[in-house]
Amino acid sequence: MRRTTERSRATLKEVAREVGVSICTASVVLNGSSSGSRISTGTRDAVIDAAQRLGYRANLVARSLHAGRTHMIGVVPAATDTNILLGPHLQHVLNGIVNETEAHHYDLSLITRCDQSHPTDLLNALLGGKMDGVIVVAPRSNSRLLPLLREESLPMVVIDGDPEQCDNYFVIDNVQAVRIAIKHLYNLGHRKIGYIAGPQELYAARIRKDAFFAVMKAFQIDVQLEWLQVGEFAYHSGFEGVKRILRNANLPTAIFCANDETAFGAMDAIQDAGYRVPEDISIIGFDDVPLAPHSHPPLTTVKQPVDEIARAATLALLEHIDNGTPIQSRTFPAQLIVRKSTGPCENSQFR
Amino acid sequence: MRRTTERSRATLKEVAREVGVSICTASVVLNGSSSGSRISTGTRDAVIDAAQRLGYRANLVARSLHAGRTHMIGVVPAATDTNILLGPHLQHVLNGIVNETEAHHYDLSLITRCDQSHPTDLLNALLGGKMDGVIVVAPRSNSRLLPLLREESLPMVVIDGDPEQCDNYFVIDNVQAVRIAIKHLYNLGHRKIGYIAGPQELYAARIRKDAFFAVMKAFQIDVQLEWLQVGEFAYHSGFEGVKRILRNANLPTAIFCANDETAFGAMDAIQDAGYRVPEDISIIGFDDVPLAPHSHPPLTTVKQPVDEIARAATLALLEHIDNGTPIQSRTFPAQLIVRKSTGPCENSQFR
DNA sequence: CTGAAAGCGCTTACAG
DNA sequence: CTGAAAGCGCTTACAG
């Protein structure tokens, strides 16, 4: 009798030999689909028993090789050279993806090699047969990955990507999102509205800025370029952006920030300068991250249904892989969350 | 001549046939270690050319099967049923792990099936041969995973786990961390100190609470149980914890929070109640998350060298896998970051 | 310089 | 009810 505590690396062959049956029989008993009904109870039990004793565990790599699929999904998040990977928004996206893959018994692999540097490297990792599909999150517009990947047959889905560049995109309706934000400010009487944008290599940042111009025009408000700053979707971007805006003689009564972290920085800068939010300057953000209700004052923002987007994208991908269901791109509506960082324009000393 | 734009699934065999050489020759040229010096330039070029045309790409699964290794590391984060997965701390840990695995050309797989529910499921995913090693992050104390995994031969490393229960742990010195926090308060004159703990199934939460008792004793301060609350490492835990503490007639002059998010909630609750931080009640946190310098007031906290811990753990694991280097458990020192949420006790109306 | 063969561990028709 | 055989795509001694 063998020690069971030994490095349990028993293979099907060893189990079979132990029992004295063919490796095929062992396979059918242990992992067979036409589950063992065809096997006599005696053999069956003996095999199971032996497998137990020897600590047998199916080798998934061998299985994958045979099956031609791995049940593994690759996730390629935005480039790591900035700390965008670390933002709460990406984290929520990841969380949504994980929940969905898990429910469908898929594993998930994080592929982080920078888009731009070695797209070849990335492609090898993705196309080497280890992934059944890929989810690209917020690709940079200069990324060479997307066009390359489009020519391959690997099932793919893109979250927060440019619909113009993606076949299968899942994205919020950024234009509508910007519209409800501006409309909210407009209804409060604001006509002097600034904007702090995100990094323009990111689709979400670019489209929001473009939408800002378009929507402002629709509301017949002139965009003042001195009130327009470009940041990096980060706290310091908001902080410094506002500092720069405040150097002007003429100040806006409201500032729209391209994401919540920027908005946090913006509010602090305003208050640092001795002004009040929202009395002097209203601030509105984008995303509705967990801390948004807890900022000072609580942040008015445009909420993305992040979890829904991430799960829908993942589900579409998995169903395509599993059943060949065609993938339908989708656009999701944004929702305005009114809290305390926006108020009527009439109180402002800058109006 | 074939279309190159076809589903590029060319295999070694096809490339070999195309050129008219053996599959072995093709293998040596394309992926061979004793790289091609033994192959004539003519054959070599022909093979490379054919591979190009047919869009050949090595099948990594087949390679793994042969090599008996996958270059994939599994990461098992704390249970998903709470939203601890979403906290900034775990995100930093993940980020550190990713950076290190990437530098060593390893892939990373997120394994999130809940510890407790189906440890067998989890074990299969981990031990099916798809992972060369595993990093467990902040296991719950009731997790059945750890003991099971210890009996297997899969290389493993634990971040934020109980040294008593882990062979290879990488963890901050929680006792020292608590000591410098309490000492800081002590030196400011505080003797009435409350504590808001984290969920006690988590080692980090438990050890910090235990350390709190031990250190208080060392400083000869009595622990008031009315000032002790147990939360979930979340904003609302701090907020509600403080609300409960404030119901007492006798109030503390300082509250130590087991992580920063708890501290954010605690500060808001104090200010909500009309008291001042730090004048009436000092608050000190734990972690030093990115927003800590930007809270109101900026948070005094105990900083964990998260990135260093995560990278050291990952590196040790990879070197063990690659070279058989034994894994050395390590404990890391914490560092006090003094900002504005702590102040002298003498100003407090509660002293 | 090049090829035939065995093997990684599993699954799946196909016979018997 | 059970087994021999081929195959997934690659690598690696071993001959020639």
XYZ file of C-alpha atoms in Angstrom, chain A residues 5 7-9 57-62 64-65 68 70-72 80 85-88 90-92 94-95 98-99 102 105-114 120-121 123-125 127-131 151-154 235 264 268 271 291 294 296, chain B residues 5 7-9 57-62 64-65 68 70-72 80 85-88 90-92 94-95 98-99 102 105-114 120-121 123-125 127-131 151-154 235 264 268 271 291 294 296:
120
model
C 0.633 11.854 1.274
C 3.357 14.327 -4.111
C 0.016 13.540 -5.544
C 0.772 13.502 -9.201
C -6.436 14.804 -10.280
C -7.220 15.391 -13.921
C -4.586 17.333 -15.776
C -6.432 20.286 -17.196
C -3.700 21.199 -19.609
C -3.921 17.842 -21.339
C -7.408 21.603 -22.941
C -5.047 20.396 -25.599
C -9.012 22.841 -28.135
C -9.146 26.266 -22.067
C -12.047 27.937 -20.316
C -9.798 30.873 -19.762
C -0.113 50.203 -17.000
C -5.006 50.462 -13.625
C -5.390 51.480 -10.035
C -8.489 53.601 -10.292
C -11.741 52.586 -8.659
C -11.299 49.883 -13.544
C -11.587 47.932 -10.349
C -15.338 47.901 -10.687
C -12.807 43.962 -13.234
C -15.141 42.991 -10.472
C -14.920 38.313 -12.512
C -18.418 37.786 -11.223
C -17.008 32.834 -12.290
C -17.003 28.507 -14.688
C -14.462 30.353 -16.701
C -11.086 31.387 -15.395
C -9.706 34.802 -15.946
C -6.207 35.870 -16.807
C -4.934 39.401 -16.436
C -2.760 40.353 -19.367
C -0.965 43.535 -18.583
C 1.980 43.783 -20.908
C 1.728 47.297 -22.172
C 3.648 41.174 -30.658
C 4.371 39.898 -27.207
C -0.546 38.876 -29.294
C 1.471 35.775 -28.590
C 0.113 35.597 -25.090
C -3.261 33.876 -29.442
C -1.126 31.036 -28.179
C -4.205 28.984 -27.526
C -4.358 29.668 -23.827
C -7.337 31.981 -24.127
C -7.729 40.250 -38.000
C -7.557 37.234 -35.765
C -10.332 34.841 -35.082
C -10.123 35.072 -31.320
C -7.073 63.840 -8.073
C -12.463 65.496 -5.705
C -10.453 70.785 -2.687
C -12.104 75.406 -1.095
C -16.513 57.539 -2.100
C -18.772 60.877 1.128
C -17.143 67.261 1.045
C -5.946 36.093 -44.044
C -8.197 31.804 -39.683
C -4.567 31.578 -38.815
C -4.448 28.270 -37.102
C 1.807 30.617 -33.904
C 3.082 28.174 -31.348
C 0.378 26.483 -29.349
C 1.252 27.270 -25.777
C -1.041 24.640 -24.352
C 0.781 21.868 -26.168
C 2.869 23.452 -21.472
C 1.769 19.879 -21.577
C 4.978 20.320 -17.378
C 2.515 26.812 -17.720
C 4.129 30.073 -16.641
C 0.862 30.928 -15.018
C -15.677 37.827 -2.665
C -12.090 42.557 -3.133
C -12.901 46.078 -4.116
C -10.863 47.929 -1.564
C -7.918 50.069 -2.564
C -6.244 44.743 -2.305
C -5.947 46.634 -5.522
C -2.471 47.742 -4.576
C -2.731 43.005 -7.009
C -0.876 45.740 -8.755
C 1.119 41.989 -11.588
C 4.190 44.142 -11.939
C 5.027 40.628 -15.751
C 7.160 36.808 -18.066
C 4.606 34.980 -16.042
C 0.904 35.217 -16.598
C -1.528 35.703 -13.808
C -4.886 34.136 -13.221
C -7.447 35.471 -10.788
C -9.110 32.647 -8.936
C -12.094 33.968 -7.122
C -14.333 31.055 -6.346
C -15.148 31.648 -2.737
C -12.706 21.286 -3.704
C -13.636 23.304 -6.732
C -8.389 22.993 -5.409
C -9.177 21.503 -8.763
C -8.663 24.820 -10.464
C -4.026 21.779 -8.867
C -5.159 20.793 -12.337
C -1.760 21.625 -13.694
C -2.691 25.017 -15.037
C -0.814 26.874 -12.339
C -0.512 19.145 1.825
C -0.031 19.616 -1.860
C 3.216 20.206 -3.587
C 2.113 23.334 -5.416
C -16.484 53.583 5.349
C -12.765 58.258 6.661
C -17.230 62.235 8.982
C -17.832 66.142 12.310
C -6.899 59.372 -0.894
C -6.833 64.316 0.644
C -10.685 66.341 5.592
